[in-house]
Amino acid sequence: MNTKLMPTVLITGATSGFGLATAKKFAQHGYPLIITGRRKERLQKLSDQLSPITDVFFYQLDVRDSEAIKTFTQAIPDNFKQVSILVNNAGLALGTESADKASLDDWHTMIDTNVTGLVNVTHSLLPILRKQASASIINLASIAANWSYPGSHVYGASKAFVAQFSRNLRSDFAGTGVRVTSLEPGLSESEFSLVRFKGDKEKYQQIYNNADALQPEDIANIIFWIAEQPAHININSIEVMPTSQAWDNFKIIKHP
Ligand SMILES: NC(=O)c1ccc[n+]([C@@H]2O[C@H](COP(=O)([O-])OP(=O)(O)OC[C@H]3O[C@@H](n4cnc5c(N)ncnc54)[C@H](OP(=O)(O)O)[C@@H]3O)[C@@H](O)[C@H]2O)c1
């Protein structure tokens, strides 16, 4: 295996769903990987699985903890230090109640993870990314960044932050080697809805039953394609849905 010439890929939230599938995809193509997430045993398992085909460094990390991220950045071994692809994937939605019934704690957790966490990681990695001849930041936003639906309130707003942050980073780094993409998926089958419904398997299954949702591997393929574009091409944003999904009609609530 010749990993010397391959850029290192850093993935947040690699223990499940998109992050896990993305780790496998890049590993299949020989990219050295840094995989992070809170569930250490899953990181260990994935590392054991992928180590025969590429170099893997795993690190237990909660993206909400800015001090831990600084420690992590310093702990990256020398042979993984050339991080050229950052997949800012860690994120979550909590609850589907209307705003007046939603939990304030859930709102804070979504903001802390999807906004503050993504900002923490990006800020910490930028000095490394800026040193590379070519680098990519691929941020997981959502269709919820662009379109409203009932119960999306803070989740959608946090993803709108991700999409706009991505555009603003583009402005800062235009003409440098750093590329930035906002990836905005629709309905995708992963543990995302299990987390959103707080472990309610029935509600989780109802969402995906016969929905022909996107699969984590579909998103991993798109992330890989974005990263593999020639250095002079920046994919600004991609909104992707399963063919079974479309935008809702504008609703009209009539008086009785
Ligand atoms: N599935 C969808 O329909 C969908 C659609 C659009 C966008 N997205 C976005 O895509 C991203 C990945 O979602 P997914 O569908 O793959 O969901 P998932 O299967 O639930 O995976 C989420 C990942 O994020 C990690 N994570 C959550 N909180 C974290 C924290 N505080 N620190 C570090 N890692 C954390 C989880 O790892 P640990 O629990 O081990 O920390 C897990 O690996 C998210 O940003 C999500 O908002 C999902």
PDB file of C-alpha atoms and ligand atoms in Angstrom:
ATOM      1  CA  MET A   1       0.000   0.000   0.000  1.00  0.00           C
ATOM      2  CA  ASN A   2       1.410   3.403  -0.945  1.00  0.00           C
ATOM      3  CA  THR A   3      -0.254   5.983   1.249  1.00  0.00           C
ATOM      4  CA  LYS A   4       2.516   8.552   0.875  1.00  0.00           C
ATOM      5  CA  LEU A   5       0.967  10.212  -2.138  1.00  0.00           C
ATOM      6  CA  MET A   6      -2.632   9.995  -0.958  1.00  0.00           C
ATOM      7  CA  PRO A   7      -4.225  12.915   0.892  1.00  0.00           C
ATOM      8  CA  THR A   8      -5.605  12.107   4.342  1.00  0.00           C
ATOM      9  CA  VAL A   9      -9.383  12.239   4.803  1.00  0.00           C
ATOM     10  CA  LEU A  10     -10.804  13.337   8.149  1.00  0.00           C
ATOM     11  CA  ILE A  11     -14.411  12.338   8.802  1.00  0.00           C
ATOM     12  CA  THR A  12     -16.461  13.468  11.803  1.00  0.00           C
ATOM     13  CA  GLY A  13     -19.301  11.167  12.819  1.00  0.00           C
ATOM     14  CA  ALA A  14     -17.791   8.065  11.231  1.00  0.00           C
ATOM     15  CA  THR A  15     -19.560   5.626  13.578  1.00  0.00           C
ATOM     16  CA  SER A  16     -22.786   5.467  11.573  1.00  0.00           C
ATOM     17  CA  GLY A  17     -24.672   6.365   8.399  1.00  0.00           C
ATOM     18  CA  PHE A  18     -23.015   8.719   5.902  1.00  0.00           C
ATOM     19  CA  GLY A  19     -19.756   9.014   7.838  1.00  0.00           C
ATOM     20  CA  LEU A  20     -19.269   5.267   8.104  1.00  0.00           C
ATOM     21  CA  ALA A  21     -20.097   4.668   4.423  1.00  0.00           C
ATOM     22  CA  THR A  22     -17.771   7.523   3.424  1.00  0.00           C
ATOM     23  CA  ALA A  23     -14.913   6.031   5.440  1.00  0.00           C
ATOM     24  CA  LYS A  24     -15.390   2.719   3.626  1.00  0.00           C
ATOM     25  CA  LYS A  25     -15.545   4.427   0.229  1.00  0.00           C
ATOM     26  CA  PHE A  26     -12.289   6.366   0.665  1.00  0.00           C
ATOM     27  CA  ALA A  27     -10.606   3.316   2.235  1.00  0.00           C
ATOM     28  CA  GLN A  28     -11.455   1.260  -0.856  1.00  0.00           C
ATOM     29  CA  HIS A  29      -9.489   3.818  -2.865  1.00  0.00           C
ATOM     30  CA  GLY A  30      -6.496   3.735  -0.518  1.00  0.00           C
ATOM     31  CA  TYR A  31      -6.920   7.098   1.201  1.00  0.00           C
ATOM     32  CA  PRO A  32      -5.462   7.280   4.727  1.00  0.00           C
ATOM     33  CA  LEU A  33      -8.298   7.982   7.145  1.00  0.00           C
ATOM     34  CA  ILE A  34      -8.867   9.804  10.394  1.00  0.00           C
ATOM     35  CA  ILE A  35     -12.201   8.663  11.779  1.00  0.00           C
ATOM     36  CA  THR A  36     -13.877  10.315  14.760  1.00  0.00           C
ATOM     37  CA  GLY A  37     -17.090  10.102  16.750  1.00  0.00           C
ATOM     38  CA  ARG A  38     -18.208   9.629  20.333  1.00  0.00           C
ATOM     39  CA  ARG A  39     -18.737   5.839  20.246  1.00  0.00           C
ATOM     40  CA  LYS A  40     -15.236   4.475  20.674  1.00  0.00           C
ATOM     41  CA  GLU A  41     -16.088   0.789  20.258  1.00  0.00           C
ATOM     42  CA  ARG A  42     -17.591   1.504  16.837  1.00  0.00           C
ATOM     43  CA  LEU A  43     -14.484   3.437  15.818  1.00  0.00           C
ATOM     44  CA  GLN A  44     -12.323   0.547  16.961  1.00  0.00           C
ATOM     45  CA  LYS A  45     -14.447  -1.900  14.963  1.00  0.00           C
ATOM     46  CA  LEU A  46     -14.332   0.215  11.810  1.00  0.00           C
ATOM     47  CA  SER A  47     -10.618   0.727  12.204  1.00  0.00           C
ATOM     48  CA  ASP A  48     -10.086  -3.052  12.525  1.00  0.00           C
ATOM     49  CA  GLN A  49     -12.194  -3.568   9.409  1.00  0.00           C
ATOM     50  CA  LEU A  50     -10.420  -0.963   7.255  1.00  0.00           C
ATOM     51  CA  SER A  51      -6.836  -1.260   8.492  1.00  0.00           C
ATOM     52  CA  PRO A  52      -6.011  -4.144   6.119  1.00  0.00           C
ATOM     53  CA  ILE A  53      -6.744  -1.883   3.132  1.00  0.00           C
ATOM     54  CA  THR A  54      -5.543   1.551   4.301  1.00  0.00           C
ATOM     55  CA  ASP A  55      -3.953   3.466   7.194  1.00  0.00           C
ATOM     56  CA  VAL A  56      -6.510   4.414   9.850  1.00  0.00           C
ATOM     57  CA  PHE A  57      -6.204   6.670  12.889  1.00  0.00           C
ATOM     58  CA  PHE A  58      -9.295   6.751  15.096  1.00  0.00           C
ATOM     59  CA  TYR A  59     -10.018   9.212  17.859  1.00  0.00           C
ATOM     60  CA  GLN A  60     -12.981   9.494  20.191  1.00  0.00           C
ATOM     61  CA  LEU A  61     -14.244  13.040  19.806  1.00  0.00           C
ATOM     62  CA  ASP A  62     -17.320  15.048  20.716  1.00  0.00           C
ATOM     63  CA  VAL A  63     -17.405  17.934  18.239  1.00  0.00           C
ATOM     64  CA  ARG A  64     -19.128  20.161  20.805  1.00  0.00           C
ATOM     65  CA  ASP A  65     -15.991  20.206  22.944  1.00  0.00           C
ATOM     66  CA  SER A  66     -13.657  22.861  21.513  1.00  0.00           C
ATOM     67  CA  GLU A  67     -10.821  22.051  23.946  1.00  0.00           C
ATOM     68  CA  ALA A  68     -10.982  18.351  23.041  1.00  0.00           C
ATOM     69  CA  ILE A  69     -10.741  19.292  19.364  1.00  0.00           C
ATOM     70  CA  LYS A  70      -7.572  21.296  19.977  1.00  0.00           C
ATOM     71  CA  THR A  71      -6.076  18.307  21.840  1.00  0.00           C
ATOM     72  CA  PHE A  72      -7.158  16.008  19.008  1.00  0.00           C
ATOM     73  CA  THR A  73      -5.596  18.208  16.330  1.00  0.00           C
ATOM     74  CA  GLN A  74      -2.294  18.133  18.205  1.00  0.00           C
ATOM     75  CA  ALA A  75      -2.576  14.353  18.646  1.00  0.00           C
ATOM     76  CA  ILE A  76      -2.811  13.615  14.906  1.00  0.00           C
ATOM     77  CA  PRO A  77       0.235  11.444  14.140  1.00  0.00           C
ATOM     78  CA  ASP A  78       2.775  12.871  11.685  1.00  0.00           C
ATOM     79  CA  ASN A  79       1.936  10.359   8.963  1.00  0.00           C
ATOM     80  CA  PHE A  80      -1.725  11.546   9.008  1.00  0.00           C
ATOM     81  CA  LYS A  81      -0.969  15.274   9.335  1.00  0.00           C
ATOM     82  CA  GLN A  82      -1.476  16.097   5.652  1.00  0.00           C
ATOM     83  CA  VAL A  83      -5.255  16.328   5.996  1.00  0.00           C
ATOM     84  CA  SER A  84      -6.569  17.434   2.613  1.00  0.00           C
ATOM     85  CA  ILE A  85     -10.206  16.363   2.790  1.00  0.00           C
ATOM     86  CA  LEU A  86     -12.399  17.307   5.736  1.00  0.00           C
ATOM     87  CA  VAL A  87     -15.881  15.776   5.795  1.00  0.00           C
ATOM     88  CA  ASN A  88     -17.841  17.734   8.388  1.00  0.00           C
ATOM     89  CA  ASN A  89     -20.559  15.141   8.819  1.00  0.00           C
ATOM     90  CA  ALA A  90     -21.294  14.828  12.569  1.00  0.00           C
ATOM     91  CA  GLY A  91     -24.791  16.137  13.208  1.00  0.00           C
ATOM     92  CA  LEU A  92     -28.259  15.324  14.367  1.00  0.00           C
ATOM     93  CA  ALA A  93     -31.916  16.290  14.513  1.00  0.00           C
ATOM     94  CA  LEU A  94     -33.941  15.902  17.695  1.00  0.00           C
ATOM     95  CA  GLY A  95     -37.742  15.822  17.754  1.00  0.00           C
ATOM     96  CA  THR A  96     -40.440  16.632  15.228  1.00  0.00           C
ATOM     97  CA  GLU A  97     -42.868  18.488  17.495  1.00  0.00           C
ATOM     98  CA  SER A  98     -43.904  21.999  16.582  1.00  0.00           C
ATOM     99  CA  ALA A  99     -41.701  24.758  17.986  1.00  0.00           C
ATOM    100  CA  ASP A 100     -44.005  25.546  20.909  1.00  0.00           C
ATOM    101  CA  LYS A 101     -43.811  21.907  22.080  1.00  0.00           C
ATOM    102  CA  ALA A 102     -40.106  21.353  21.400  1.00  0.00           C
ATOM    103  CA  SER A 103     -37.531  20.936  24.150  1.00  0.00           C
ATOM    104  CA  LEU A 104     -35.105  23.815  24.663  1.00  0.00           C
ATOM    105  CA  ASP A 105     -32.424  21.282  25.591  1.00  0.00           C
ATOM    106  CA  ASP A 106     -32.918  19.612  22.200  1.00  0.00           C
ATOM    107  CA  TRP A 107     -32.589  22.967  20.466  1.00  0.00           C
ATOM    108  CA  HIS A 108     -29.341  23.651  22.299  1.00  0.00           C
ATOM    109  CA  THR A 109     -27.989  20.179  21.473  1.00  0.00           C
ATOM    110  CA  MET A 110     -28.703  20.682  17.759  1.00  0.00           C
ATOM    111  CA  ILE A 111     -27.062  24.112  17.729  1.00  0.00           C
ATOM    112  CA  ASP A 112     -24.091  22.878  19.793  1.00  0.00           C
ATOM    113  CA  THR A 113     -23.534  19.928  17.451  1.00  0.00           C
ATOM    114  CA  ASN A 114     -24.543  21.130  13.990  1.00  0.00           C
ATOM    115  CA  VAL A 115     -23.349  24.725  14.273  1.00  0.00           C
ATOM    116  CA  THR A 116     -20.786  25.083  17.088  1.00  0.00           C
ATOM    117  CA  GLY A 117     -19.339  21.590  16.556  1.00  0.00           C
ATOM    118  CA  LEU A 118     -18.861  22.089  12.815  1.00  0.00           C
ATOM    119  CA  VAL A 119     -17.317  25.507  13.425  1.00  0.00           C
ATOM    120  CA  ASN A 120     -14.988  24.071  16.115  1.00  0.00           C
ATOM    121  CA  VAL A 121     -13.658  21.373  13.809  1.00  0.00           C
ATOM    122  CA  THR A 122     -13.321  23.667  10.805  1.00  0.00           C
ATOM    123  CA  HIS A 123     -11.443  26.350  12.767  1.00  0.00           C
ATOM    124  CA  SER A 124      -9.062  23.811  14.216  1.00  0.00           C
ATOM    125  CA  LEU A 125      -8.306  22.158  10.867  1.00  0.00           C
ATOM    126  CA  LEU A 126      -8.027  25.253   8.684  1.00  0.00           C
ATOM    127  CA  PRO A 127      -4.323  25.871   9.406  1.00  0.00           C
ATOM    128  CA  ILE A 128      -3.599  22.331   8.176  1.00  0.00           C
ATOM    129  CA  LEU A 129      -5.913  22.543   5.178  1.00  0.00           C
ATOM    130  CA  ARG A 130      -4.478  25.910   4.095  1.00  0.00           C
ATOM    131  CA  LYS A 131      -0.991  24.364   3.905  1.00  0.00           C
ATOM    132  CA  GLN A 132      -2.078  21.792   1.300  1.00  0.00           C
ATOM    133  CA  ALA A 133      -1.732  22.435  -2.411  1.00  0.00           C
ATOM    134  CA  SER A 134      -5.352  21.349  -2.743  1.00  0.00           C
ATOM    135  CA  ALA A 135      -7.911  20.730  -0.017  1.00  0.00           C
ATOM    136  CA  SER A 136     -11.643  20.095   0.240  1.00  0.00           C
ATOM    137  CA  ILE A 137     -14.097  20.844   2.999  1.00  0.00           C
ATOM    138  CA  ILE A 138     -17.347  18.964   2.461  1.00  0.00           C
ATOM    139  CA  ASN A 139     -20.036  20.086   4.863  1.00  0.00           C
ATOM    140  CA  LEU A 140     -23.192  18.051   5.492  1.00  0.00           C
ATOM    141  CA  ALA A 141     -26.082  20.477   5.365  1.00  0.00           C
ATOM    142  CA  SER A 142     -29.548  19.208   4.373  1.00  0.00           C
ATOM    143  CA  ILE A 143     -32.532  19.991   2.196  1.00  0.00           C
ATOM    144  CA  ALA A 144     -33.801  21.415   5.507  1.00  0.00           C
ATOM    145  CA  ALA A 145     -31.319  24.257   4.945  1.00  0.00           C
ATOM    146  CA  ASN A 146     -33.293  25.333   1.874  1.00  0.00           C
ATOM    147  CA  TRP A 147     -36.878  24.338   2.507  1.00  0.00           C
ATOM    148  CA  SER A 148     -39.131  24.543   5.534  1.00  0.00           C
ATOM    149  CA  TYR A 149     -41.315  21.767   6.897  1.00  0.00           C
ATOM    150  CA  PRO A 150     -43.239  21.409  10.155  1.00  0.00           C
ATOM    151  CA  GLY A 151     -40.998  20.403  13.050  1.00  0.00           C
ATOM    152  CA  SER A 152     -37.778  21.479  11.320  1.00  0.00           C
ATOM    153  CA  HIS A 153     -37.400  24.806  13.184  1.00  0.00           C
ATOM    154  CA  VAL A 154     -33.946  24.682  14.802  1.00  0.00           C
ATOM    155  CA  TYR A 155     -32.661  21.677  12.819  1.00  0.00           C
ATOM    156  CA  GLY A 156     -33.345  23.381   9.472  1.00  0.00           C
ATOM    157  CA  ALA A 157     -31.982  26.670  10.768  1.00  0.00           C
ATOM    158  CA  SER A 158     -28.774  24.974  11.949  1.00  0.00           C
ATOM    159  CA  LYS A 159     -28.330  23.459   8.487  1.00  0.00           C
ATOM    160  CA  ALA A 160     -29.001  26.847   6.846  1.00  0.00           C
ATOM    161  CA  PHE A 161     -26.048  28.051   8.913  1.00  0.00           C
ATOM    162  CA  VAL A 162     -23.942  25.220   7.458  1.00  0.00           C
ATOM    163  CA  ALA A 163     -24.930  26.115   3.892  1.00  0.00           C
ATOM    164  CA  GLN A 164     -24.220  29.838   4.343  1.00  0.00           C
ATOM    165  CA  PHE A 165     -20.996  29.172   6.274  1.00  0.00           C
ATOM    166  CA  SER A 166     -19.883  27.034   3.315  1.00  0.00           C
ATOM    167  CA  ARG A 167     -20.577  29.861   0.858  1.00  0.00           C
ATOM    168  CA  ASN A 168     -18.760  32.357   3.069  1.00  0.00           C
ATOM    169  CA  LEU A 169     -15.721  30.069   3.354  1.00  0.00           C
ATOM    170  CA  ARG A 170     -15.735  29.920  -0.442  1.00  0.00           C
ATOM    171  CA  SER A 171     -15.415  33.704  -0.501  1.00  0.00           C
ATOM    172  CA  ASP A 172     -12.464  33.641   1.874  1.00  0.00           C
ATOM    173  CA  PHE A 173     -10.626  30.887   0.021  1.00  0.00           C
ATOM    174  CA  ALA A 174     -11.447  31.644  -3.619  1.00  0.00           C
ATOM    175  CA  GLY A 175      -8.200  31.409  -5.567  1.00  0.00           C
ATOM    176  CA  THR A 176      -6.482  29.345  -2.886  1.00  0.00           C
ATOM    177  CA  GLY A 177      -6.280  25.565  -2.860  1.00  0.00           C
ATOM    178  CA  VAL A 178      -9.175  25.226  -0.418  1.00  0.00           C
ATOM    179  CA  ARG A 179     -12.493  24.142  -1.912  1.00  0.00           C
ATOM    180  CA  VAL A 180     -15.764  24.117  -0.008  1.00  0.00           C
ATOM    181  CA  THR A 181     -19.015  22.278  -0.691  1.00  0.00           C
ATOM    182  CA  SER A 182     -22.385  22.262   1.011  1.00  0.00           C
ATOM    183  CA  LEU A 183     -24.006  18.857   0.488  1.00  0.00           C
ATOM    184  CA  GLU A 184     -27.746  18.946   1.047  1.00  0.00           C
ATOM    185  CA  PRO A 185     -29.405  15.509   1.136  1.00  0.00           C
ATOM    186  CA  GLY A 186     -33.062  14.686   1.522  1.00  0.00           C
ATOM    187  CA  LEU A 187     -34.556  11.564   3.066  1.00  0.00           C
ATOM    188  CA  SER A 188     -31.752   9.100   3.749  1.00  0.00           C
ATOM    189  CA  GLU A 189     -31.925   5.832   5.647  1.00  0.00           C
ATOM    190  CA  SER A 190     -29.538   5.824   8.599  1.00  0.00           C
ATOM    191  CA  GLU A 191     -29.665   6.089  12.374  1.00  0.00           C
ATOM    192  CA  PHE A 192     -30.564   9.748  11.865  1.00  0.00           C
ATOM    193  CA  SER A 193     -34.308   9.137  12.359  1.00  0.00           C
ATOM    194  CA  LEU A 194     -33.710   6.760  15.266  1.00  0.00           C
ATOM    195  CA  VAL A 195     -31.849   9.616  16.977  1.00  0.00           C
ATOM    196  CA  ARG A 196     -34.523  12.112  15.955  1.00  0.00           C
ATOM    197  CA  PHE A 197     -37.304   9.897  17.377  1.00  0.00           C
ATOM    198  CA  LYS A 198     -35.190   9.165  20.449  1.00  0.00           C
ATOM    199  CA  GLY A 199     -35.001   5.417  19.912  1.00  0.00           C
ATOM    200  CA  ASP A 200     -38.663   4.869  18.881  1.00  0.00           C
ATOM    201  CA  LYS A 201     -38.153   2.047  16.348  1.00  0.00           C
ATOM    202  CA  GLU A 202     -41.767   2.054  15.170  1.00  0.00           C
ATOM    203  CA  LYS A 203     -41.676   5.710  14.139  1.00  0.00           C
ATOM    204  CA  TYR A 204     -38.235   5.163  12.632  1.00  0.00           C
ATOM    205  CA  GLN A 205     -39.483   2.269  10.495  1.00  0.00           C
ATOM    206  CA  GLN A 206     -42.576   4.190   9.427  1.00  0.00           C
ATOM    207  CA  ILE A 207     -40.420   6.921   7.948  1.00  0.00           C
ATOM    208  CA  TYR A 208     -38.432   4.568   5.725  1.00  0.00           C
ATOM    209  CA  ASN A 209     -41.044   1.892   4.923  1.00  0.00           C
ATOM    210  CA  ASN A 210     -41.567   1.802   1.148  1.00  0.00           C
ATOM    211  CA  ALA A 211     -39.955   5.232   0.868  1.00  0.00           C
ATOM    212  CA  ASP A 212     -37.025   4.076  -1.266  1.00  0.00           C
ATOM    213  CA  ALA A 213     -34.860   6.542   0.647  1.00  0.00           C
ATOM    214  CA  LEU A 214     -31.288   7.445  -0.235  1.00  0.00           C
ATOM    215  CA  GLN A 215     -28.743   5.083   1.314  1.00  0.00           C
ATOM    216  CA  PRO A 216     -25.535   6.111   3.105  1.00  0.00           C
ATOM    217  CA  GLU A 217     -23.556   4.584   0.222  1.00  0.00           C
ATOM    218  CA  ASP A 218     -25.313   6.979  -2.207  1.00  0.00           C
ATOM    219  CA  ILE A 219     -24.114   9.944  -0.168  1.00  0.00           C
ATOM    220  CA  ALA A 220     -20.630   8.439   0.215  1.00  0.00           C
ATOM    221  CA  ASN A 221     -20.406   8.123  -3.591  1.00  0.00           C
ATOM    222  CA  ILE A 222     -21.349  11.801  -3.997  1.00  0.00           C
ATOM    223  CA  ILE A 223     -18.823  12.905  -1.357  1.00  0.00           C
ATOM    224  CA  PHE A 224     -16.122  10.880  -3.094  1.00  0.00           C
ATOM    225  CA  TRP A 225     -17.049  12.360  -6.478  1.00  0.00           C
ATOM    226  CA  ILE A 226     -16.873  15.907  -5.069  1.00  0.00           C
ATOM    227  CA  ALA A 227     -13.434  15.270  -3.558  1.00  0.00           C
ATOM    228  CA  GLU A 228     -12.122  13.679  -6.760  1.00  0.00           C
ATOM    229  CA  GLN A 229     -12.928  16.638  -9.007  1.00  0.00           C
ATOM    230  CA  PRO A 230      -9.889  18.303 -10.602  1.00  0.00           C
ATOM    231  CA  ALA A 231      -8.395  21.017  -8.357  1.00  0.00           C
ATOM    232  CA  HIS A 232      -9.749  23.895 -10.473  1.00  0.00           C
ATOM    233  CA  ILE A 233     -13.376  22.793  -9.943  1.00  0.00           C
ATOM    234  CA  ASN A 234     -15.359  23.741  -6.837  1.00  0.00           C
ATOM    235  CA  ILE A 235     -18.737  22.080  -6.394  1.00  0.00           C
ATOM    236  CA  ASN A 236     -20.489  24.803  -4.400  1.00  0.00           C
ATOM    237  CA  SER A 237     -23.565  22.868  -3.378  1.00  0.00           C
ATOM    238  CA  ILE A 238     -25.511  19.758  -4.219  1.00  0.00           C
ATOM    239  CA  GLU A 239     -29.111  19.182  -3.219  1.00  0.00           C
ATOM    240  CA  VAL A 240     -30.064  15.540  -3.605  1.00  0.00           C
ATOM    241  CA  MET A 241     -33.293  13.681  -2.851  1.00  0.00           C
ATOM    242  CA  PRO A 242     -34.583  10.193  -3.473  1.00  0.00           C
ATOM    243  CA  THR A 243     -36.813  10.185  -6.538  1.00  0.00           C
ATOM    244  CA  SER A 244     -39.694   9.351  -4.185  1.00  0.00           C
ATOM    245  CA  GLN A 245     -39.379  12.753  -2.499  1.00  0.00           C
ATOM    246  CA  ALA A 246     -40.234  16.250  -3.753  1.00  0.00           C
ATOM    247  CA  TRP A 247     -40.948  19.660  -2.310  1.00  0.00           C
ATOM    248  CA  ASP A 248     -44.231  20.070  -0.494  1.00  0.00           C
ATOM    249  CA  ASN A 249     -46.836  22.318  -2.030  1.00  0.00           C
ATOM    250  CA  PHE A 250     -47.238  25.678  -0.362  1.00  0.00           C
ATOM    251  CA  LYS A 251     -49.915  25.070   2.211  1.00  0.00           C
ATOM    252  CA  ILE A 252     -52.981  27.192   2.779  1.00  0.00           C
ATOM    253  CA  ILE A 253     -54.714  26.958   6.131  1.00  0.00           C
ATOM    254  CA  LYS A 254     -58.337  27.993   5.547  1.00  0.00           C
ATOM    255  CA  HIS A 255     -60.537  29.510   8.233  1.00  0.00           C
ATOM    256  CA  PRO A 256     -63.333  27.121   9.332  1.00  0.00           C
TER     257      PRO A 256
HETATM  258  N1  LIG B   1     -30.231  10.916   7.204  1.00  0.00           N
HETATM  259  C1  LIG B   1     -30.783  11.977   6.658  1.00  0.00           C
HETATM  260  O1  LIG B   1     -31.960  11.926   6.221  1.00  0.00           O
HETATM  261  C2  LIG B   1     -29.988  13.251   6.517  1.00  0.00           C
HETATM  262  C3  LIG B   1     -30.430  14.166   5.544  1.00  0.00           C
HETATM  263  C4  LIG B   1     -29.718  15.345   5.403  1.00  0.00           C
HETATM  264  C5  LIG B   1     -28.618  15.604   6.163  1.00  0.00           C
HETATM  265  N2  LIG B   1     -28.213  14.707   7.110  1.00  0.00           N
HETATM  266  C6  LIG B   1     -27.032  15.067   7.907  1.00  0.00           C
HETATM  267  O2  LIG B   1     -25.983  14.177   7.576  1.00  0.00           O
HETATM  268  C7  LIG B   1     -25.130  13.985   8.688  1.00  0.00           C
HETATM  269  C8  LIG B   1     -24.967  12.507   8.973  1.00  0.00           C
HETATM  270  O3  LIG B   1     -26.233  11.968   9.270  1.00  0.00           O
HETATM  271  P1  LIG B   1     -26.571  10.418   9.163  1.00  0.00           P
HETATM  272  O4  LIG B   1     -27.811  10.319   8.371  1.00  0.00           O
HETATM  273  O5  LIG B   1     -25.405   9.645   8.740  1.00  0.00           O
HETATM  274  O6  LIG B   1     -26.975  10.126  10.694  1.00  0.00           O
HETATM  275  P2  LIG B   1     -26.450   9.049  11.755  1.00  0.00           P
HETATM  276  O7  LIG B   1     -26.455   7.693  11.162  1.00  0.00           O
HETATM  277  O8  LIG B   1     -27.249   9.293  12.995  1.00  0.00           O
HETATM  278  O9  LIG B   1     -24.933   9.495  11.998  1.00  0.00           O
HETATM  279  C9  LIG B   1     -24.620  10.682  12.692  1.00  0.00           C
HETATM  280  C10 LIG B   1     -23.155  10.673  13.084  1.00  0.00           C
HETATM  281  O10 LIG B   1     -22.877  11.901  13.781  1.00  0.00           O
HETATM  282  C11 LIG B   1     -22.141  11.603  14.948  1.00  0.00           C
HETATM  283  N3  LIG B   1     -22.379  12.588  16.001  1.00  0.00           N
HETATM  284  C12 LIG B   1     -23.554  13.045  16.485  1.00  0.00           C
HETATM  285  N4  LIG B   1     -23.335  13.926  17.477  1.00  0.00           N
HETATM  286  C13 LIG B   1     -21.987  14.033  17.616  1.00  0.00           C
HETATM  287  C14 LIG B   1     -21.120  14.769  18.471  1.00  0.00           C
HETATM  288  N5  LIG B   1     -21.600  15.604  19.419  1.00  0.00           N
HETATM  289  N6  LIG B   1     -19.780  14.633  18.331  1.00  0.00           N
HETATM  290  C15 LIG B   1     -19.281  13.812  17.395  1.00  0.00           C
HETATM  291  N7  LIG B   1     -20.025  13.074  16.566  1.00  0.00           N
HETATM  292  C16 LIG B   1     -21.368  13.184  16.674  1.00  0.00           C
HETATM  293  C17 LIG B   1     -22.611  10.202  15.371  1.00  0.00           C
HETATM  294  O11 LIG B   1     -21.571   9.536  16.087  1.00  0.00           O
HETATM  295  P3  LIG B   1     -21.555   9.273  17.667  1.00  0.00           P
HETATM  296  O12 LIG B   1     -22.976   9.136  18.123  1.00  0.00           O
HETATM  297  O13 LIG B   1     -20.744   8.018  17.807  1.00  0.00           O
HETATM  298  O14 LIG B   1     -20.853  10.472  18.221  1.00  0.00           O
HETATM  299  C18 LIG B   1     -22.796   9.519  14.018  1.00  0.00           C
HETATM  300  O15 LIG B   1     -21.586   8.938  13.593  1.00  0.00           O
HETATM  301  C19 LIG B   1     -25.739  14.784   9.835  1.00  0.00           C
HETATM  302  O16 LIG B   1     -25.087  16.043   9.906  1.00  0.00           O
HETATM  303  C20 LIG B   1     -27.181  14.955   9.405  1.00  0.00           C
HETATM  304  O17 LIG B   1     -27.778  16.098   9.962  1.00  0.00           O
HETATM  305  C21 LIG B   1     -28.871  13.523   7.287  1.00  0.00           C
END
